[in-house]
Amino acid sequence: MTSGTPNWDRQQVEQVIDSLKDKPGALLPILHGIQDVQGYIPADALPMIAEATKQTRAEVHGVISFYHHFRQTPPGSHTLQICRAEACQARGARTLETYAKARLGIDYHQTTADREISLEPVYCLGNCACGPSVRVDDKVLGAVTPARFDTLVEELTCTPLEVK
Amino acid sequence: MAIKVFVPRDTTALAMGAEAVVTSILAEANARDTEVELVRNGSRGLFWLEPMVEIETPSGRVAYGPVTVDDVESLFDADFLQGEQDHPLALGVPEEIPYLARQQRLTFARAGVIDPVSLDDYLTHDGFKGLEKALQASSQTLVDEVKTSGLRGRGGAAFPTGIKWQTVLDCDAEQKYIVCNADEGDSGTFADRMVMEADPYMLIEGMIIAGLAVGADQGYIYLRSEYPVAHQILNEAITNAYDQSYLGDDIRGSGKRFHLEVRLGAEAYICGEETSLLESLEGKRGMVRAKPPLPAIVGLFGKPTVVNNVLSLAAIPYILANGGQAYADYGMGRSRGTLPFQLAGNIKQGGLVELAFGITLRELVESFGNGTWSERPMRAIQVGGPLGAYLPESQWDTPLDYEEFSAIGAVLGHGGVVVFDDTVDMGEQARFAMEFCVAESCGKCTPCRIGAVRGVEVIDRIRSGERPEANAELLNDLCETMIDGSLCAMGGMTPIPVQSVVQHFPDDLIRAADTAGEK
């Protein structure tokens, strides 16, 4: 196997790059576009991005790794972010993050064994009066207690997670 | 005739279940053969009441909240569609709710009232009146009006907006840019988000006027990717504005042009720093640039650029429509106009409070906030985001004004007010300030990149009882180095919350040390 990034759609990535490469400062829009359709930035897409934006692969890699948002590995079916910032801390975010890690059996930047949920930290979702806040894909949820977190995880996974 | 029902599409309203409430209201109306017309407004910013549902009655709007799915049936039973108030969630006329009635809403006058993407709504609520005047005026007249208003940058640095605009206007360049900093990363702030989700045309209008004032025909809104709802609403509004030629090559037949595009950030707090933001917009790592040159002279793609916060640009339509003096009549000292304070964290009545500068912090958290959400005593208040000081009770009588806050070593920043109750471990908060800087430093300058890592280590040593006094001295030196030696506010201000803990809550650091020492 020559590719380190299986199951990616080269044609789709090419389309994204072609549609955005002529914008001024196109790199971030391109990276967003690729991640929106692929879920991450496949390593094999780097040379294509570099060529289209007339940058070196090192420069493109530097940009991808600088921003928390961009992933270099495929995420689980859902990305679940927990707000770690002060306003949520004041309403119990620290308890929630400890609980969530234990409940899912993973740490931040990891994905559950069944590939359902990737857990990520986030610094502020702008729901600061009604924390603790969690973002699941493009939905923000407020006042997330450990009990509410359980319900959420069950909704996301359909079948309950079993700790083996 | 269908009855108008308003359910906000604001992030917090949605986070508290607005979408399910909408589904439930529509289903219930259908089951009862009642016709309703659903309007997705923004939020008025009374977040503890979200989702706040409003009904348009012949005698005006009435509100109910916070509404959950379980309340919908009983609301119908109580005839809420006719505005009947015999229900536990009835709030009466929204404008008469004291929290709202006591505010001075200039920027947020339309928030929650209108459908954010309806141009008709915007126009019937005084929208584009500032632009109308601006299209007739000379660039210098526009800049002068902003100078008269006394408006200072609402992002946190409080630099006079009119002077920034003058600098860009005075530059001789073929291409200039207007960049809106919508990377509202401070915890405890949501005013920018509310502008974009509740009244996006106001921001668009402000940016067009800025373009006319300095001679720029291209604008970018650099929006943080953590705001998916704002992204959606802004794009809808921009599309509508193009359709009705408020944006484009010929603004309302004036022959003047302005183009606008939203660009998404990618979760990097540092990109709220204006030069880092510009790097990011150019498609690079968000590394801070040394200043000078100022972005006003050498900005985006090397061209003269106005970089303004959402709230600064959102204040512009009012200033143009009513005159700079009308705006300057609010406020105190050199802090003119209003500032939307954002009550957040452990607070019973969290939300947006737009007031002229000068109210005290205590008045804000007590009379508006109504105490803590947990109903425990308040212990500390962090004002101005993660780089702002934690204030002990002895400082709560400080008026909310840039200079007054500066005098006590604190900052107003973007107006975020985060309340903590007495269960908070302030030592942990000090540690978090450094930890946050580790995660978010751009890495360009050493005091910030390395200092923050060492800061976490030193605080950990103090807290574990390892030579607490010597390490406290080291922490102090480290803070001084970061303040004096960092390239931007990230490293330069991270010590502010840390030092405020050392100064006002030393027992939390020492107490931890004592406990650990006894083990």
XYZ file of C-alpha atoms in Angstrom:
683
model
C 0.000 0.000 0.000
C 1.478 3.292 -1.018
C -1.128 5.631 0.345
C -1.171 6.649 4.000
C -4.661 8.024 3.571
C -7.061 5.365 2.388
C -10.629 6.048 1.328
C -10.317 9.604 0.254
C -11.967 10.984 -2.782
C -9.288 12.573 -4.949
C -11.796 13.892 -7.448
C -13.850 15.619 -4.788
C -10.747 17.250 -3.351
C -9.695 18.372 -6.821
C -13.089 19.979 -7.320
C -12.822 21.875 -4.050
C -9.344 23.117 -4.875
C -10.325 24.169 -8.390
C -13.351 26.083 -7.204
C -11.436 28.058 -4.563
C -7.831 28.408 -5.678
C -8.300 31.755 -7.416
C -9.555 33.545 -4.319
C -7.075 35.898 -2.665
C -5.532 34.066 0.308
C -7.176 30.839 -0.807
C -5.482 28.375 1.508
C -7.857 28.509 4.480
C -10.988 28.360 2.322
C -9.474 25.355 0.505
C -8.628 23.563 3.744
C -12.115 24.230 5.101
C -13.628 23.029 1.853
C -11.660 19.783 1.900
C -12.347 19.099 5.556
C -16.053 19.825 5.058
C -16.352 17.061 2.473
C -13.671 14.612 3.643
C -13.781 15.147 7.392
C -10.025 15.784 7.469
C -7.122 16.851 5.244
C -5.703 13.696 3.664
C -1.893 13.694 3.544
C -2.010 12.816 -0.139
C -3.934 16.016 -0.823
C -1.023 18.156 0.357
C 0.932 18.170 -2.926
C -2.247 19.126 -4.779
C -2.979 21.998 -2.381
C 0.629 23.152 -2.476
C 0.666 23.255 -6.257
C -2.650 25.079 -6.500
C -1.665 27.747 -3.975
C 1.928 28.004 -5.201
C 3.328 27.165 -1.799
C 5.627 24.440 -0.574
C 4.224 21.331 1.026
C 5.999 22.392 4.216
C 4.149 25.691 4.201
C 0.808 23.981 3.710
C 1.602 21.492 6.452
C 2.585 24.407 8.696
C -0.802 26.010 8.201
C -2.744 22.781 8.763
C -0.908 22.052 11.984
C -1.177 25.636 13.276
C -4.976 25.668 13.494
C -6.813 23.478 16.010
C -9.701 23.033 13.609
C -7.871 21.139 10.877
C -7.462 17.391 11.276
C -4.934 15.142 9.574
C -6.702 11.909 10.459
C -10.300 10.857 9.806
C -12.691 11.806 12.624
C -15.369 9.561 14.099
C -18.949 9.816 12.861
C -19.442 12.810 15.157
C -17.069 15.427 16.487
C -17.914 16.406 20.035
C -16.285 19.507 21.450
C -16.400 20.508 25.087
C -15.865 24.154 25.982
C -12.953 24.505 28.384
C -13.094 28.287 28.769
C -13.700 30.314 31.917
C -17.425 31.080 31.619
C -18.176 27.379 31.261
C -15.692 26.517 34.033
C -17.741 28.745 36.325
C -20.754 26.504 35.698
C -19.141 23.111 35.976
C -17.219 22.490 32.732
C -14.316 20.871 34.577
C -16.633 18.258 36.069
C -18.208 17.720 32.680
C -14.927 17.186 30.864
C -13.708 14.689 33.440
C -17.022 12.880 33.219
C -17.051 12.898 29.424
C -13.567 11.456 29.135
C -14.439 8.665 31.556
C -17.790 8.007 29.913
C -16.278 7.755 26.437
C -13.105 6.108 27.642
C -10.932 8.479 25.650
C -8.947 11.669 26.088
C -9.098 14.824 23.990
C -7.976 14.396 20.374
C -9.012 10.734 20.425
C -11.835 8.765 18.829
C -13.899 6.040 20.475
C -13.065 2.473 19.459
C -16.353 2.146 17.577
C -15.392 5.243 15.545
C -18.574 7.034 16.622
C -17.253 10.034 18.546
C -14.122 12.151 18.339
C -13.581 14.258 21.452
C -11.999 17.705 21.137
C -11.572 20.684 23.447
C -12.790 24.092 22.303
C -12.214 27.518 23.761
C -15.574 29.262 23.746
C -18.665 28.668 21.665
C -20.261 31.995 22.556
C -22.932 30.397 24.745
C -21.324 31.867 27.855
C -24.467 32.647 29.842
C -25.829 29.108 29.608
C -22.866 26.766 29.975
C -21.403 24.221 30.196
C -21.471 24.185 26.418
C -20.851 21.374 24.001
C -20.771 21.390 20.219
C -21.722 18.290 18.279
C -20.914 18.724 14.609
C -22.666 22.050 13.842
C -25.016 22.108 16.833
C -24.258 23.896 20.089
C -25.871 22.606 23.275
C -26.146 24.480 26.571
C -26.421 23.575 30.253
C -24.893 20.170 29.622
C -24.852 18.212 32.861
C -23.309 14.740 33.063
C -26.854 13.290 32.821
C -27.582 15.342 29.729
C -24.244 14.252 28.312
C -25.279 10.604 28.713
C -28.502 11.225 26.822
C -26.575 12.998 24.109
C -24.087 10.172 23.702
C -26.884 7.652 23.535
C -28.607 9.667 20.828
C -25.405 9.883 18.860
C -24.419 6.256 19.050
C -27.846 4.584 18.897
C -26.370 1.520 20.547
C -24.959 2.160 24.021
C -21.200 2.164 24.319
C -19.889 -0.764 26.229
C -16.702 -0.626 28.178
C -14.867 -3.809 27.502
C -55.105 35.574 9.578
C -52.079 33.669 10.729
C -50.703 34.701 14.084
C -47.037 35.676 14.113
C -44.950 33.569 16.493
C -41.314 34.514 17.095
C -38.763 31.875 18.109
C -35.118 32.979 17.987
C -32.556 31.235 15.823
C -29.783 32.569 18.045
C -27.048 30.133 19.172
C -28.043 30.230 22.841
C -31.751 29.889 22.089
C -30.938 26.903 19.889
C -28.575 25.493 22.519
C -31.435 25.635 25.008
C -33.840 23.804 22.703
C -35.460 26.374 20.366
C -35.595 23.997 17.396
C -37.606 21.384 19.291
C -39.919 24.139 20.562
C -40.546 25.253 16.974
C -41.402 21.723 15.890
C -43.697 21.328 18.841
C -45.488 24.650 18.298
C -46.091 23.861 14.628
C -47.397 20.396 15.443
C -49.673 21.697 18.182
C -50.996 24.489 15.961
C -51.662 21.966 13.232
C -53.480 19.638 15.610
C -55.660 22.538 16.757
C -56.310 23.792 13.220
C -54.731 27.119 14.034
C -52.686 29.032 11.528
C -49.385 30.444 12.750
C -46.668 32.314 10.894
C -43.302 31.466 12.326
C -40.620 34.175 12.416
C -37.068 33.238 13.362
C -35.842 36.397 15.042
C -32.561 36.978 16.826
C -32.264 37.018 20.589
C -32.915 40.091 22.709
C -30.074 38.816 24.855
C -32.066 37.803 27.938
C -30.404 34.441 27.841
C -31.810 32.949 31.024
C -35.235 33.271 29.399
C -34.273 31.469 26.181
C -35.947 30.042 24.291
C -38.113 33.143 24.631
C -41.185 32.851 22.416
C -43.040 35.998 21.389
C -46.498 36.473 19.946
C -47.619 39.435 17.909
C -50.976 40.613 19.217
C -53.046 43.575 17.991
C -51.685 45.585 20.927
C -48.040 44.629 20.439
C -45.747 41.744 21.239
C -45.834 39.605 24.374
C -43.251 37.097 25.523
C -43.074 33.709 27.220
C -39.978 31.992 28.476
C -37.963 29.952 28.975
C -40.166 27.652 26.918
C -39.488 23.939 26.729
C -41.258 21.352 24.606
C -43.198 20.270 27.685
C -44.703 23.759 28.054
C -46.089 24.068 24.558
C -49.388 22.280 25.141
C -50.176 24.282 28.264
C -49.286 27.523 26.469
C -51.831 26.693 23.787
C -54.344 25.765 26.488
C -53.757 29.161 28.104
C -54.416 30.880 24.733
C -50.925 32.307 24.451
C -51.537 32.853 20.752
C -54.000 35.563 21.769
C -51.426 37.000 24.135
C -53.161 35.697 27.273
C -50.875 36.129 30.271
C -52.367 33.552 32.622
C -49.422 31.160 32.421
C -46.355 30.710 34.653
C -44.028 31.476 31.721
C -45.792 34.695 30.713
C -43.404 37.651 30.681
C -45.669 40.391 29.395
C -44.393 43.029 26.996
C -40.733 42.206 26.320
C -39.594 45.838 26.245
C -41.031 46.271 29.739
C -38.987 43.466 31.288
C -36.815 45.489 33.702
C -33.575 43.907 32.437
C -34.343 45.312 28.995
C -36.211 48.458 30.016
C -33.205 49.741 31.983
C -30.766 49.428 29.100
C -29.624 52.064 26.629
C -29.824 50.125 23.432
C -28.245 51.879 20.482
C -26.362 49.058 18.764
C -28.778 46.388 19.927
C -32.012 48.319 19.354
C -33.206 45.848 16.723
C -31.807 42.674 18.293
C -34.576 40.143 18.788
C -37.160 42.472 17.275
C -36.571 41.744 13.609
C -36.032 38.749 11.394
C -32.254 39.051 10.945
C -32.230 38.166 7.244
C -35.286 40.200 6.244
C -34.241 43.364 4.422
C -37.789 44.709 4.769
C -37.610 44.353 8.535
C -34.269 46.127 8.613
C -35.566 48.983 6.465
C -38.726 49.490 8.507
C -36.566 49.707 11.643
C -34.358 52.596 10.467
C -31.949 50.364 8.544
C -29.629 51.861 5.908
C -30.390 55.439 7.031
C -26.709 55.890 7.823
C -25.749 54.548 4.402
C -28.199 56.902 2.687
C -26.417 59.852 4.247
C -22.999 58.330 3.643
C -23.634 57.955 -0.080
C -24.163 61.739 -0.297
C -21.156 62.705 1.820
C -17.454 63.079 1.156
C -15.003 60.599 2.660
C -13.570 63.225 4.986
C -17.041 64.153 6.251
C -17.654 60.514 7.156
C -14.346 60.182 8.986
C -15.024 63.439 10.824
C -18.421 62.201 11.964
C -16.818 59.090 13.448
C -14.174 61.230 15.144
C -16.926 63.390 16.661
C -18.616 60.294 18.049
C -15.549 59.486 20.144
C -15.964 55.821 19.225
C -13.069 53.688 20.398
C -12.334 50.198 19.126
C -14.643 47.752 20.868
C -12.408 44.725 20.362
C -10.480 45.478 23.505
C -7.671 47.861 22.616
C -9.982 50.910 22.607
C -8.072 52.771 19.893
C -10.031 55.740 18.478
C -11.802 54.468 15.371
C -11.894 57.846 13.616
C -8.111 58.202 13.815
C -7.606 54.715 12.388
C -9.928 55.565 9.513
C -8.147 58.867 8.903
C -4.821 57.030 8.591
C -6.245 54.696 5.948
C -8.011 57.544 4.130
C -4.741 59.496 3.983
C -2.902 56.572 2.349
C -2.563 56.841 -1.380
C -3.241 53.348 -2.701
C -5.222 51.758 -5.491
C -6.507 48.980 -3.287
C -7.606 49.281 0.333
C -9.524 46.861 2.518
C -12.077 46.838 5.317
C -11.600 43.842 7.584
C -14.108 43.045 10.273
C -12.615 41.198 13.201
C -15.330 38.693 14.113
C -12.948 36.311 15.856
C -14.699 36.850 19.184
C -12.587 34.401 21.155
C -12.856 35.815 24.685
C -14.710 33.527 26.996
C -17.709 35.344 28.425
C -18.377 37.383 25.302
C -21.127 36.992 22.749
C -21.968 40.550 21.691
C -20.379 40.153 18.246
C -22.200 36.889 17.782
C -25.480 38.569 18.704
C -24.929 41.362 16.182
C -24.273 38.831 13.449
C -27.140 36.543 14.411
C -29.730 39.200 15.295
C -28.940 42.175 13.064
C -26.373 41.328 10.376
C -27.377 44.147 8.010
C -26.218 46.643 10.628
C -22.711 45.184 10.374
C -22.898 45.083 6.593
C -24.058 48.720 6.545
C -21.225 49.712 8.892
C -18.684 48.045 6.632
C -20.030 49.696 3.478
C -19.841 53.090 5.193
C -16.290 52.334 6.325
C -15.435 51.477 2.723
C -16.898 54.754 1.483
C -15.073 56.668 4.209
C -11.571 55.398 3.468
C -11.875 54.479 -0.216
C -11.946 50.691 0.090
C -14.110 48.539 -2.161
C -13.472 45.117 -0.680
C -14.410 43.897 2.768
C -13.849 40.659 4.620
C -15.551 39.444 7.754
C -13.082 37.153 9.501
C -15.453 34.943 11.462
C -14.429 32.293 13.966
C -15.425 28.795 12.924
C -16.906 28.199 16.381
C -19.916 30.290 15.261
C -21.724 28.111 12.700
C -25.083 29.848 13.197
C -23.613 33.313 12.671
C -21.885 32.003 9.543
C -25.167 30.809 8.085
C -27.053 34.007 8.895
C -24.288 36.318 7.626
C -24.133 34.485 4.327
C -27.903 34.680 3.893
C -27.835 38.405 4.669
C -24.934 39.083 2.294
C -26.702 37.233 -0.524
C -29.838 39.327 0.037
C -27.786 42.525 0.199
C -26.207 41.694 -3.175
C -29.630 40.909 -4.623
C -30.918 44.332 -3.619
C -27.668 46.057 -4.701
C -26.642 47.207 -1.233
C -23.467 45.350 -2.100
C -21.817 45.118 -5.488
C -20.502 47.384 -8.221
C -23.257 49.972 -8.030
C -24.592 50.475 -4.513
C -28.222 51.565 -4.859
C -27.516 53.298 -8.142
C -24.824 55.544 -6.666
C -22.052 54.285 -8.911
C -20.051 53.401 -5.799
C -18.890 49.838 -5.159
C -18.285 47.563 -2.213
C -17.858 43.818 -2.101
C -18.052 41.680 0.990
C -17.147 38.103 1.852
C -17.106 36.018 5.021
C -13.905 34.095 5.708
C -13.791 31.429 8.382
C -11.054 31.130 10.969
C -10.035 27.726 12.199
C -9.975 27.733 15.994
C -7.020 29.899 16.876
C -7.551 32.478 19.622
C -4.501 34.419 18.461
C -6.238 35.270 15.188
C -8.287 37.824 17.108
C -5.047 39.828 17.254
C -5.300 42.040 14.190
C -1.968 41.266 12.526
C -2.336 37.552 13.125
C -5.825 37.815 11.662
C -4.421 39.429 8.527
C -1.847 36.657 8.142
C -4.640 34.117 8.475
C -6.752 35.923 5.870
C -3.773 35.766 3.547
C -3.800 31.996 3.939
C -0.912 31.655 6.361
C -0.276 30.559 9.907
C -1.715 33.158 12.255
C 1.670 34.512 13.324
C 1.690 37.972 14.852
C 3.438 40.700 12.850
C 5.693 43.247 14.463
C 4.236 46.755 14.521
C 5.043 49.174 12.946
C 4.124 49.189 10.170
C 0.520 49.608 11.270
C -2.110 47.566 9.400
C -3.724 50.896 8.529
C -0.711 51.546 6.314
C 0.558 48.050 5.443
C -2.321 45.670 6.106
C -4.014 42.888 4.187
C -1.886 41.795 1.203
C 0.342 44.742 2.045
C -2.400 47.314 1.409
C -3.870 49.978 3.741
C -6.516 48.232 5.809
C -9.098 49.169 8.394
C -9.340 46.348 10.918
C -12.316 46.958 13.199
C -14.208 44.828 15.646
C -17.826 43.850 14.905
C -19.163 46.205 17.578
C -17.141 49.160 16.313
C -18.486 48.701 12.790
C -21.976 47.993 14.112
C -21.972 51.366 15.900
C -21.319 53.208 12.632
C -24.866 53.180 11.134
C -26.236 54.836 14.297
C -23.459 57.430 14.276
C -24.099 58.312 10.647
C -27.882 58.302 10.950
C -28.047 60.351 14.139
C -24.775 62.253 14.055
C -21.534 61.639 15.945
C -22.602 63.983 18.730
C -25.731 61.952 19.499
C -23.459 58.974 20.175
C -20.904 60.983 22.133
C -23.661 62.226 24.442
C -23.591 58.820 26.093
C -20.735 57.730 28.329
C -18.182 59.221 30.688
C -14.704 60.739 30.408
C -12.941 59.504 27.313
C -15.204 56.451 27.068
C -18.025 57.705 24.866
C -21.143 55.929 23.709
C -22.368 52.621 24.970
C -20.720 49.299 25.619
C -22.619 46.052 25.461
C -21.621 44.234 28.632
C -22.013 40.512 28.558
C -23.012 38.797 31.784
C -21.757 35.250 31.787
C -20.520 32.338 33.823
C -22.159 31.617 37.149
C -24.869 34.271 36.922
C -28.604 33.933 37.392
C -29.644 36.373 34.711
C -26.955 36.097 32.086
C -27.217 38.072 28.894
C -26.428 41.236 27.048
C -26.638 44.585 28.803
C -25.978 47.626 26.617
C -25.325 50.679 28.718
C -23.378 53.885 28.611
C -19.987 53.578 30.271
C -19.912 54.359 33.959
C -22.159 51.847 35.736
C -20.279 49.980 38.461
C -19.454 46.326 38.188
C -21.442 45.581 41.350
C -24.563 47.238 40.016
C -24.233 45.238 36.832
C -23.861 41.804 38.423
C -26.303 42.439 41.245
C -29.148 44.430 39.768
C -29.003 42.984 36.276
C -27.386 39.628 36.979
C -29.383 39.047 40.166
C -26.613 37.070 41.816
C -25.187 33.684 41.008
C -26.862 30.870 39.143
C -25.761 28.425 41.841
C -27.207 30.794 44.496
C -23.906 30.701 46.363
C -21.976 33.874 47.226
C -19.984 35.508 44.435
C -16.257 35.352 44.926
C -14.480 36.611 41.833
C -15.387 38.335 38.586
C -13.206 38.134 35.507
C -13.739 41.114 33.249
C -12.374 41.385 29.722
C -11.851 37.793 28.689
C -9.075 35.286 29.411
C -6.469 38.061 29.469
C -8.446 40.132 31.967
C -8.010 40.426 35.733
C -10.016 38.532 38.341
C -11.575 41.167 40.578
C -12.223 40.548 44.270
C -15.238 42.090 45.959
C -13.222 45.104 47.127
C -12.961 46.217 43.471
C -16.534 45.686 42.396
C -17.439 49.341 42.936
C -15.173 50.367 40.075
C -17.118 52.104 37.282
C -16.992 50.257 33.981
C -14.820 52.697 32.048
C -11.571 52.085 30.138
C -9.494 54.479 32.262
C -10.993 53.492 35.633
C -10.277 49.832 34.938
C -6.809 50.574 33.701
C -6.133 52.428 36.969
C -6.693 49.250 39.011
C -4.594 47.067 36.702
C -7.647 45.553 35.050
C -9.098 45.747 31.554
C -12.584 46.169 30.108
C -11.602 44.419 26.922
C -14.600 43.385 24.894
C -16.977 43.798 27.831
C -17.198 40.190 28.965
C -18.073 39.726 32.645
C -17.628 36.204 33.996
C -18.871 35.513 37.508
C -17.516 32.782 39.794
C -19.051 31.626 43.061
C -17.216 30.699 46.252
C -16.445 27.155 45.113
C -13.862 28.474 42.657
C -10.225 27.558 43.210
C -8.447 30.726 42.115
C -5.114 28.913 41.996
C -6.570 26.708 39.322
C -7.817 29.780 37.438
C -4.306 31.272 37.498
C -2.917 28.022 36.154
C -5.550 27.956 33.417
C -4.540 31.439 32.245
C -1.043 30.121 31.546
C -2.341 26.831 30.142
C -4.564 28.730 27.720
C -1.552 30.725 26.544
C 0.356 27.466 25.959
C -2.478 26.229 23.749
C -3.021 29.496 21.901
C 0.345 31.270 21.622
C 1.353 31.723 17.986
C 4.900 30.871 18.993
C 6.619 33.804 17.359
C 8.132 35.407 20.439
C 9.918 33.605 23.239
C 8.370 35.228 26.339
C 4.926 34.063 25.272
C 5.835 30.687 23.733
C 8.179 29.514 26.482
C 6.963 31.757 29.283
C 3.503 30.248 29.315
C 4.878 26.692 29.538
C 7.148 27.696 32.402
C 4.242 29.556 33.983
C 2.169 26.378 34.207
C 5.139 24.519 35.687
C 5.898 27.170 38.289
C 2.259 27.425 39.368
C 2.129 23.648 39.670
C 5.191 23.752 41.918
C 3.687 26.458 44.104
C 0.463 24.503 44.374
C 2.217 21.290 45.240
C 4.081 23.054 48.063
C 7.490 22.959 46.435
C 9.431 25.979 47.749
C 6.311 28.147 47.440
C 7.982 31.440 48.314
C 10.931 31.099 45.943
C 8.654 29.884 43.206
C 6.205 32.729 43.801
C 9.071 35.127 43.243
C 9.989 33.264 40.079
C 6.388 33.494 38.908
C 6.467 37.221 39.470
C 9.679 37.580 37.437
C 8.215 35.437 34.706
C 5.087 37.601 34.563
C 7.204 40.746 34.289
C 9.222 39.204 31.466
C 6.100 38.235 29.571
C 4.575 41.687 30.032
C 7.693 43.563 28.951
C 9.015 41.213 26.312
C 6.056 39.838 24.375
C 5.249 40.973 20.873
C 1.492 41.253 21.357
C -1.259 41.223 23.969
C -1.408 37.424 24.154
C 1.880 37.071 26.004
C 1.763 40.614 27.302
C -1.567 40.239 29.061
C -1.668 36.581 30.061
C 0.038 37.615 33.327
C -2.836 39.982 34.179
C -5.224 37.281 35.464
C -2.295 35.457 37.073
C -1.085 38.525 38.932
C -4.604 39.403 40.003
C -4.871 35.987 41.648
C -1.470 36.414 43.317
C -2.475 39.851 44.560
C -6.105 39.337 45.573
C -6.476 35.617 46.202
C -3.044 34.566 47.507
C -4.634 32.136 49.956
C -5.826 29.964 47.093
C -2.259 29.423 45.953
C -0.879 29.122 49.484
C -3.779 27.055 50.784
C -3.072 24.512 48.100
C 0.589 24.566 49.127
C -0.250 24.030 52.815
C -2.549 21.121 52.085
C 0.034 19.482 49.880
C 2.793 20.127 52.421
C 0.882 18.296 55.140
C 0.663 15.128 53.138
